[in-house]
Coordinates of C-alpha atoms and ligand atoms in Angstrom, one line a residue:
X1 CA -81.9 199.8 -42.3
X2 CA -82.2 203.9 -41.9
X3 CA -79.6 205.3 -39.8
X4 CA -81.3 205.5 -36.1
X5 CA -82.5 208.8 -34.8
X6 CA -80.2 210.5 -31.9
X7 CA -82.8 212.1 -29.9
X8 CA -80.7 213.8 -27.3
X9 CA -81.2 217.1 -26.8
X10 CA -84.0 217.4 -29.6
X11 CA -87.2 218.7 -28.4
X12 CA -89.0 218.2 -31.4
X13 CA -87.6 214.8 -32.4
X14 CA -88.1 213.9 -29.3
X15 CA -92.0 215.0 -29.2
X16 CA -92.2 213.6 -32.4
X17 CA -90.8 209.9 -31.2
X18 CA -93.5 210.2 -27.9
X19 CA -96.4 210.8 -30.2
X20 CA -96.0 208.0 -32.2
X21 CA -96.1 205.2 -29.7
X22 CA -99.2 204.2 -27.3
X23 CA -97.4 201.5 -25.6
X24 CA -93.2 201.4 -24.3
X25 CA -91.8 198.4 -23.5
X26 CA -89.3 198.6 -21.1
X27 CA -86.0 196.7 -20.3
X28 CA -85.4 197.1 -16.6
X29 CA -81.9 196.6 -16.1
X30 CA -79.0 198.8 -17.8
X31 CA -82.4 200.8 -18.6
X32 CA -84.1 201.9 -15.7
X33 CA -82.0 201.0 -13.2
X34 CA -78.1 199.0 -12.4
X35 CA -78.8 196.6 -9.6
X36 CA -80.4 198.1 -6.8
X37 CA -79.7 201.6 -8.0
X38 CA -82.1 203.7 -10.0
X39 CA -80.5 205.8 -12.6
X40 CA -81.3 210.1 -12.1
X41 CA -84.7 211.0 -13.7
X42 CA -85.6 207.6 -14.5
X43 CA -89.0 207.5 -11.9
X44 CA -89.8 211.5 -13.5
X45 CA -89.4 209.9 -17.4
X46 CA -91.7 207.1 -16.6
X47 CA -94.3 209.5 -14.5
X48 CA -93.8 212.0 -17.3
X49 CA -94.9 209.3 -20.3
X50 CA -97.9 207.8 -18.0
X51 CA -99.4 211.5 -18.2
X52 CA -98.4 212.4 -21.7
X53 CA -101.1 211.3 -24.9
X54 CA -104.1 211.0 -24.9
X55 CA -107.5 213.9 -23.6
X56 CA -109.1 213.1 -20.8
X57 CA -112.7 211.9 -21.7
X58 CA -113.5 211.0 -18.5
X59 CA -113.4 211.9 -14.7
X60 CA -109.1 210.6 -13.2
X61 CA -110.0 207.4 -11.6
X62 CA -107.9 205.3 -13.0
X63 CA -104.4 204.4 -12.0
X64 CA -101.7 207.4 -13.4
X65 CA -100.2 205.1 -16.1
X66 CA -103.9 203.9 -17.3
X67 CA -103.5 203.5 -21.2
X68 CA -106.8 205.9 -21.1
X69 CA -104.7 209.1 -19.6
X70 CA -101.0 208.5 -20.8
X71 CA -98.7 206.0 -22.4
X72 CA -99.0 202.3 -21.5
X73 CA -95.9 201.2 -19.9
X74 CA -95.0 197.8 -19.4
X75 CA -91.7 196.1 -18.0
X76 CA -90.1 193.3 -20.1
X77 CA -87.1 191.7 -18.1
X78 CA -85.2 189.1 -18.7
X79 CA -84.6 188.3 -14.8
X80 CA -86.4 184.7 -14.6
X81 CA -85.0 184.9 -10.9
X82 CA -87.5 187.3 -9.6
X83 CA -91.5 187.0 -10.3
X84 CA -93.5 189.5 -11.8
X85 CA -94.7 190.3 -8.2
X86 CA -91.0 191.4 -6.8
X87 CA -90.8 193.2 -9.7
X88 CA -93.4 195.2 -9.0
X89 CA -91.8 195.8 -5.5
X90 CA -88.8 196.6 -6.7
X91 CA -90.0 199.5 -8.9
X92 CA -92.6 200.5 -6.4
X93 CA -89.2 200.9 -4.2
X94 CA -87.5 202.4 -6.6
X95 CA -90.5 205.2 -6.9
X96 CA -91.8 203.7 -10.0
X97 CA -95.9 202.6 -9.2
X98 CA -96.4 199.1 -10.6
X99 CA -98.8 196.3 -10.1
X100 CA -98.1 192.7 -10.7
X101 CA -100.0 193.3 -14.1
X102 CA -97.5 196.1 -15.8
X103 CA -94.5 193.2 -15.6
X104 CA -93.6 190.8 -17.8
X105 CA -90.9 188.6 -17.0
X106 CA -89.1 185.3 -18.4
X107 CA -90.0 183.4 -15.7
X108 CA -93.8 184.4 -16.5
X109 CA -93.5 184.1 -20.4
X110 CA -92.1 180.7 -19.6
X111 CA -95.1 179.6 -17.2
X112 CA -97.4 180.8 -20.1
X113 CA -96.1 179.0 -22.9
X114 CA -96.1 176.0 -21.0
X115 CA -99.7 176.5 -19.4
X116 CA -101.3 178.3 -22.5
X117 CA -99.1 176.6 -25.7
X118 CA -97.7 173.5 -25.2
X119 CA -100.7 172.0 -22.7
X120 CA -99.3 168.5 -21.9
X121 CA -101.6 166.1 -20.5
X122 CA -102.0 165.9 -17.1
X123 CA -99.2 162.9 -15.6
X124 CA -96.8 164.1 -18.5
X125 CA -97.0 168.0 -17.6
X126 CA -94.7 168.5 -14.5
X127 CA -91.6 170.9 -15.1
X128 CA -87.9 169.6 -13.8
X129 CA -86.8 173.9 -13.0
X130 CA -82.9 174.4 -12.9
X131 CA -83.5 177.9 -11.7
X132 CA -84.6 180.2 -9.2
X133 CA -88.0 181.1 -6.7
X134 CA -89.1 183.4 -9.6
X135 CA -89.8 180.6 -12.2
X136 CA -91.0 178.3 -9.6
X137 CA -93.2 181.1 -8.4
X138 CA -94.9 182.0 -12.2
X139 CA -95.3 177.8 -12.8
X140 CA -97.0 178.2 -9.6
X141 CA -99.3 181.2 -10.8
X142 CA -100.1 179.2 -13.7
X143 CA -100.9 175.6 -11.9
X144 CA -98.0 174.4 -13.1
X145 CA -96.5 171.2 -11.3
X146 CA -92.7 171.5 -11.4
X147 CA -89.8 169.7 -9.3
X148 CA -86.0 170.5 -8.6
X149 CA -85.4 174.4 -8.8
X150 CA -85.1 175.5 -4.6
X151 CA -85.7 172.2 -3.5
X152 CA -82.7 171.1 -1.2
X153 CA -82.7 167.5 -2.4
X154 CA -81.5 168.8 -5.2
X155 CA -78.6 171.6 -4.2
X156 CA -75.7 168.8 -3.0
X157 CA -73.3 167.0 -4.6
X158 CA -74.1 163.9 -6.6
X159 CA -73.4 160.4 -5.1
X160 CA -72.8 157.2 -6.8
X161 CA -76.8 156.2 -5.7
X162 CA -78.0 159.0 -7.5
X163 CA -75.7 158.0 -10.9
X164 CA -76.8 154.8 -10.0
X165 CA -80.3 155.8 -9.5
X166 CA -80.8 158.5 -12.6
X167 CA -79.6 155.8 -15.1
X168 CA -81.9 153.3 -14.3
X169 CA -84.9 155.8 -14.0
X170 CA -85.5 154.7 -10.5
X171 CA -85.0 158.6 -9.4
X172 CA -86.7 160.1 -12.0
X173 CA -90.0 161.2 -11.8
X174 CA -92.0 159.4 -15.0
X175 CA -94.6 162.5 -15.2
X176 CA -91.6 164.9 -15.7
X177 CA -92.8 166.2 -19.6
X178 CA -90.7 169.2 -19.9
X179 CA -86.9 170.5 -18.4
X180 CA -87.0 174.2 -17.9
X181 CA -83.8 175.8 -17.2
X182 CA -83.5 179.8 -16.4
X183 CA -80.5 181.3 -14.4
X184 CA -79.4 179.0 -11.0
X185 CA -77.2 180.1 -8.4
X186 CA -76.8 176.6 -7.3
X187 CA -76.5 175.0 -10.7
X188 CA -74.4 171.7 -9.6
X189 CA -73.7 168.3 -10.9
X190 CA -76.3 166.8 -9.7
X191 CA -78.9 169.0 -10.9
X192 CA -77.7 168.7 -14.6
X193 CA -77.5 165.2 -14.7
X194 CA -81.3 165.0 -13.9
X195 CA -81.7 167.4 -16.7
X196 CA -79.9 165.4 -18.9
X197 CA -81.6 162.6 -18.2
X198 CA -85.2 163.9 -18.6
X199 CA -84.1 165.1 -21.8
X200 CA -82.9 161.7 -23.1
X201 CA -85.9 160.0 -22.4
X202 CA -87.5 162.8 -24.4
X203 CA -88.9 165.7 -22.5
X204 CA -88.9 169.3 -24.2
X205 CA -86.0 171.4 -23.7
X206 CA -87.0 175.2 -22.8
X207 CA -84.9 177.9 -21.5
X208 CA -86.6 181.0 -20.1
X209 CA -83.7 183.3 -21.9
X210 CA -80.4 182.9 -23.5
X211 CA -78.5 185.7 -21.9
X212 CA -75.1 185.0 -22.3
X213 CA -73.8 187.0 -19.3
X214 CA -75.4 188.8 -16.5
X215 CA -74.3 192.2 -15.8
X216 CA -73.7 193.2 -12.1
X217 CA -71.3 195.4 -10.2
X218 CA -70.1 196.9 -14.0
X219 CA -68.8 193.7 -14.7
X220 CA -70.2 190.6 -16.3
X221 CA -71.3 186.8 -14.7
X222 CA -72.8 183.7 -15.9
X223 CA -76.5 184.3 -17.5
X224 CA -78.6 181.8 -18.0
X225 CA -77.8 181.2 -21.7
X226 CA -74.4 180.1 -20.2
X227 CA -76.1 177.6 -17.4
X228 CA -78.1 176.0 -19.7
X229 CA -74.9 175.2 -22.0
X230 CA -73.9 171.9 -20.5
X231 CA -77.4 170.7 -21.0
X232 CA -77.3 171.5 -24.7
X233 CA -73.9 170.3 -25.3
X234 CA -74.6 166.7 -23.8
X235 CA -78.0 166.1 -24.6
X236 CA -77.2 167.8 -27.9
X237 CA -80.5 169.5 -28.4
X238 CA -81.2 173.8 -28.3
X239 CA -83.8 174.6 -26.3
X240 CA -86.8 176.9 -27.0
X241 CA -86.1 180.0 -25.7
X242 CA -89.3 182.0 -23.9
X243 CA -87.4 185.6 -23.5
X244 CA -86.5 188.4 -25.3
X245 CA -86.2 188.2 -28.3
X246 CA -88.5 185.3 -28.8
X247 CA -91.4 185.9 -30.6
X248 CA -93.3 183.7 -28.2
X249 CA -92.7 186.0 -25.8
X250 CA -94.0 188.7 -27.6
X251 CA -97.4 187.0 -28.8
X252 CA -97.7 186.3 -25.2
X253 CA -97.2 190.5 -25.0
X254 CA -99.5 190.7 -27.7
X255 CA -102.3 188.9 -26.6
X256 CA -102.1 190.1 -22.4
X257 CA -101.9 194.1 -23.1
X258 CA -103.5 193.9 -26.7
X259 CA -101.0 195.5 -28.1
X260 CA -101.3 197.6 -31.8
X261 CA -98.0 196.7 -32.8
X262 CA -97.2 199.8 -35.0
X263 CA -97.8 202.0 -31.8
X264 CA -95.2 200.1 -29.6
X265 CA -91.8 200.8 -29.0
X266 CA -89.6 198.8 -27.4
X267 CA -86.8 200.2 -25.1
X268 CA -83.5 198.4 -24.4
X269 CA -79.9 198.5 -23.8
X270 CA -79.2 194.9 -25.6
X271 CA -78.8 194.5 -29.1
X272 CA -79.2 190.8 -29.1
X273 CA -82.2 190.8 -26.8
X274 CA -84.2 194.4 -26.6
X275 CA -83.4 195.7 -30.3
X276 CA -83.4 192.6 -31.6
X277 CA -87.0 192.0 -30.0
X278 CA -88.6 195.0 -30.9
X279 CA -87.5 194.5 -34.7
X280 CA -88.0 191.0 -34.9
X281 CA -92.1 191.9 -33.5
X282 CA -92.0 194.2 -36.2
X283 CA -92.7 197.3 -33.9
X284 CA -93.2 200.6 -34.8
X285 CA -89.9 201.3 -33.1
X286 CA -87.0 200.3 -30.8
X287 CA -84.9 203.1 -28.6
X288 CA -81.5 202.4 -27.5
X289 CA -80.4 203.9 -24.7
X290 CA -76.1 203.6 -23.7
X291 CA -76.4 202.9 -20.0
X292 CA -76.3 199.5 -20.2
X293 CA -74.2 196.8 -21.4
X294 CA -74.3 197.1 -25.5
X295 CA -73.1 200.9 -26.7
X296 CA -73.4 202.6 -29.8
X297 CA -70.5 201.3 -31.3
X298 CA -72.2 197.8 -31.3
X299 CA -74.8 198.5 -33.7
X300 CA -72.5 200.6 -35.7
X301 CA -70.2 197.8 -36.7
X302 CA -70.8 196.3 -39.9
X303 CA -72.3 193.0 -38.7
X304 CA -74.2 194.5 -36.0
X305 CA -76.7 191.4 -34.7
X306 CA -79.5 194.3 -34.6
X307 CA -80.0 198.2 -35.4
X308 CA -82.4 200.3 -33.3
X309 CA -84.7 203.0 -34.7
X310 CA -83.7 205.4 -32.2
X311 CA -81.0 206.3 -29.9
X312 CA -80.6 208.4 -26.5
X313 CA -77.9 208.4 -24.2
X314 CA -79.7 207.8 -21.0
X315 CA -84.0 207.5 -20.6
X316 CA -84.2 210.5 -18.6
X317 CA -83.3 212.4 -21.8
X318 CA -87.1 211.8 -22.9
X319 CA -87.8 214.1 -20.0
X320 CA -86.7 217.2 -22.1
X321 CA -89.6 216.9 -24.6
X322 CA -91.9 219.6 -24.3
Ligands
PLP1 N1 -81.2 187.6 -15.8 C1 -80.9 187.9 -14.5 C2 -80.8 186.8 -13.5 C3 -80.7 189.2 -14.1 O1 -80.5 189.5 -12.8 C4 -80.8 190.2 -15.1 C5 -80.7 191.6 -14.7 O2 -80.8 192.0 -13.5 C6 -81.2 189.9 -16.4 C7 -81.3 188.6 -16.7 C8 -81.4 190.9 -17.5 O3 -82.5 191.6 -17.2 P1 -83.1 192.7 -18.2 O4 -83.8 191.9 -19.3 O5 -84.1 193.4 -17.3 O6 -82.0 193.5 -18.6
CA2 CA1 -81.1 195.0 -20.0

């Protein structure tokens, strides 16, 4: 691969990298913001690309990041733990207007595959979520039925009835087609072995994303590609993964915005995830930025997972093109 293109600093590069793209595809966190906090310049940058592009045709009544007065902006996250609605709170908090309709989340991506893709027939088709309110909030959006996830039943510690009661199917719920397993704060025992089981009598194995670790507080936690593990391990199967970088995720992209492929860049801090996205859906670009959790120094090892077409320290630097 060509060497990526530092763009700090470089007016014309970096007028040069704006023109080319229609459509940015944004990582949220360790792009746009760390936690709760919004990096410097980050709600200018995106207000900036949302009026930059194309000549007004036609009177301003469409919303500021309409694709028909600026650069299409649309918010890929990883975060199955939140719906695509808090999203759009969150970055309407955090001075950056969004509707429910510019995110695209795991959670979502997952609810779509299973909706849109894998369509099991109704009595086979409900969900068994080790996860959070924001996947059982997208299966909702999508008429999904799903069990587990917040319910209580399922956050205490297994008894011998319920070992008793999984292996003889007499818990289980027979219509249970599918186990679905994003990032869970209350990931316990009990709540695997369920899994487990659903799996051994055959139902598909997803995982809304295969983050290994979950940045917070500039350290590192469990992600959900590290929940999911004991399932995997036991039941010995890998599940389909529905986020970054799989390419189901990115059909689903595809198809929603309409996306010309060649005119979309994706924006990311992870190599294994953003960069490796972006590449993989054969964009016309990918932009690292180094405020997040991979650096610089990751893609420029020799068996770097993934190489990005461009590079800034920090988003705000687009702000400095003319
Ligand atoms: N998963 C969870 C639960 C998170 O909280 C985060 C970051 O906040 C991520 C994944 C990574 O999200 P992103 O893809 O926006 O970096
Ligand atoms: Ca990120």
């Amino acid at each position: 691969a060509a060497e990526p293109k530092y763009l700090t600093g470089d007016k014309v590069a970096l007028n040069e990298f704006i023109d080319k793209f229609d459509t940015f595809l944004f990582d949220c966190d360790g792009v746009l913001w760390s936690g709760d906090h919004v990096y410097e310049g980050v709600p200018e940058t995106l207000q900036l690309l949302r009026s930059k592009g194309w000549v007004l045709t036609a009177p301003l009544t469409f919303t500021p990041h309409s694709p028909l007065t600026g650069k299409r902006t649309v918010f890929v996250t990883n975060n199955s733990t939140k719906s695509r609605g808090e999203y759009a709170k969150k970055l309407n908090g955090l001075d950056i207007p969004s509707d429910v309709e510019d995110v695209f989340g795991s959670a979502y991506s997952s609810a779509v595959y299973i909706s849109r893709i894998l369509k099991l027939p109704a009595g086979k088709n409900k969900v068994f979520v080790i996860g959070e309110a924001g996947v059982e909030k997208e299966l909702a959006s999508e008429g999904v039925p799903f069990i587990g996830g917040t319910d209580e039943n399922f956050r205490r510690d297994i008894t011998p009835a319920d070992f008793q009661g999984i292996a003889d199917g007499s818990l289980l719920d027979p219509e249970v087609g599918i186990v679905l397993c994003g990032l869970d704060f209350h990931i316990n025992y009990l709540k695997l072995a369920h899994g487990l089981h659903y799996l051994r009598r055959g139902a598909i194995f997803l995982a809304t994303n295969i983050d290994s670790t979950l940045p917070l507080h500039h350290d590192l936690f469990l992600g959900a590609g590290s929940v999911m593990v004991p399932l995997a391990n036991a039941s010995g199967q890998k599940p389909l993964e529905l986020g970054k970088p799989s390419q189901a995720m990115m059909d689903a992209i595809e198809g929603k915005f309409q996306l010309d492929r060649s005119k979309t860049c994706m924006i990311g801090d992870r190599l294994n995830t953003d960069i490796k996205f972006g590449i993989e859906g054969k964009l016309g670009g990918t932009l690292h930025v180094q405020t997040g959790v991979d650096k610089k120094e990751d893609w420029q090892k020799k068996d770097a997972i993934a190489v990005p077409s461009f590079y800034v320290d920090k988003l705000s630097d687009l702000r400095h093109a003319a």
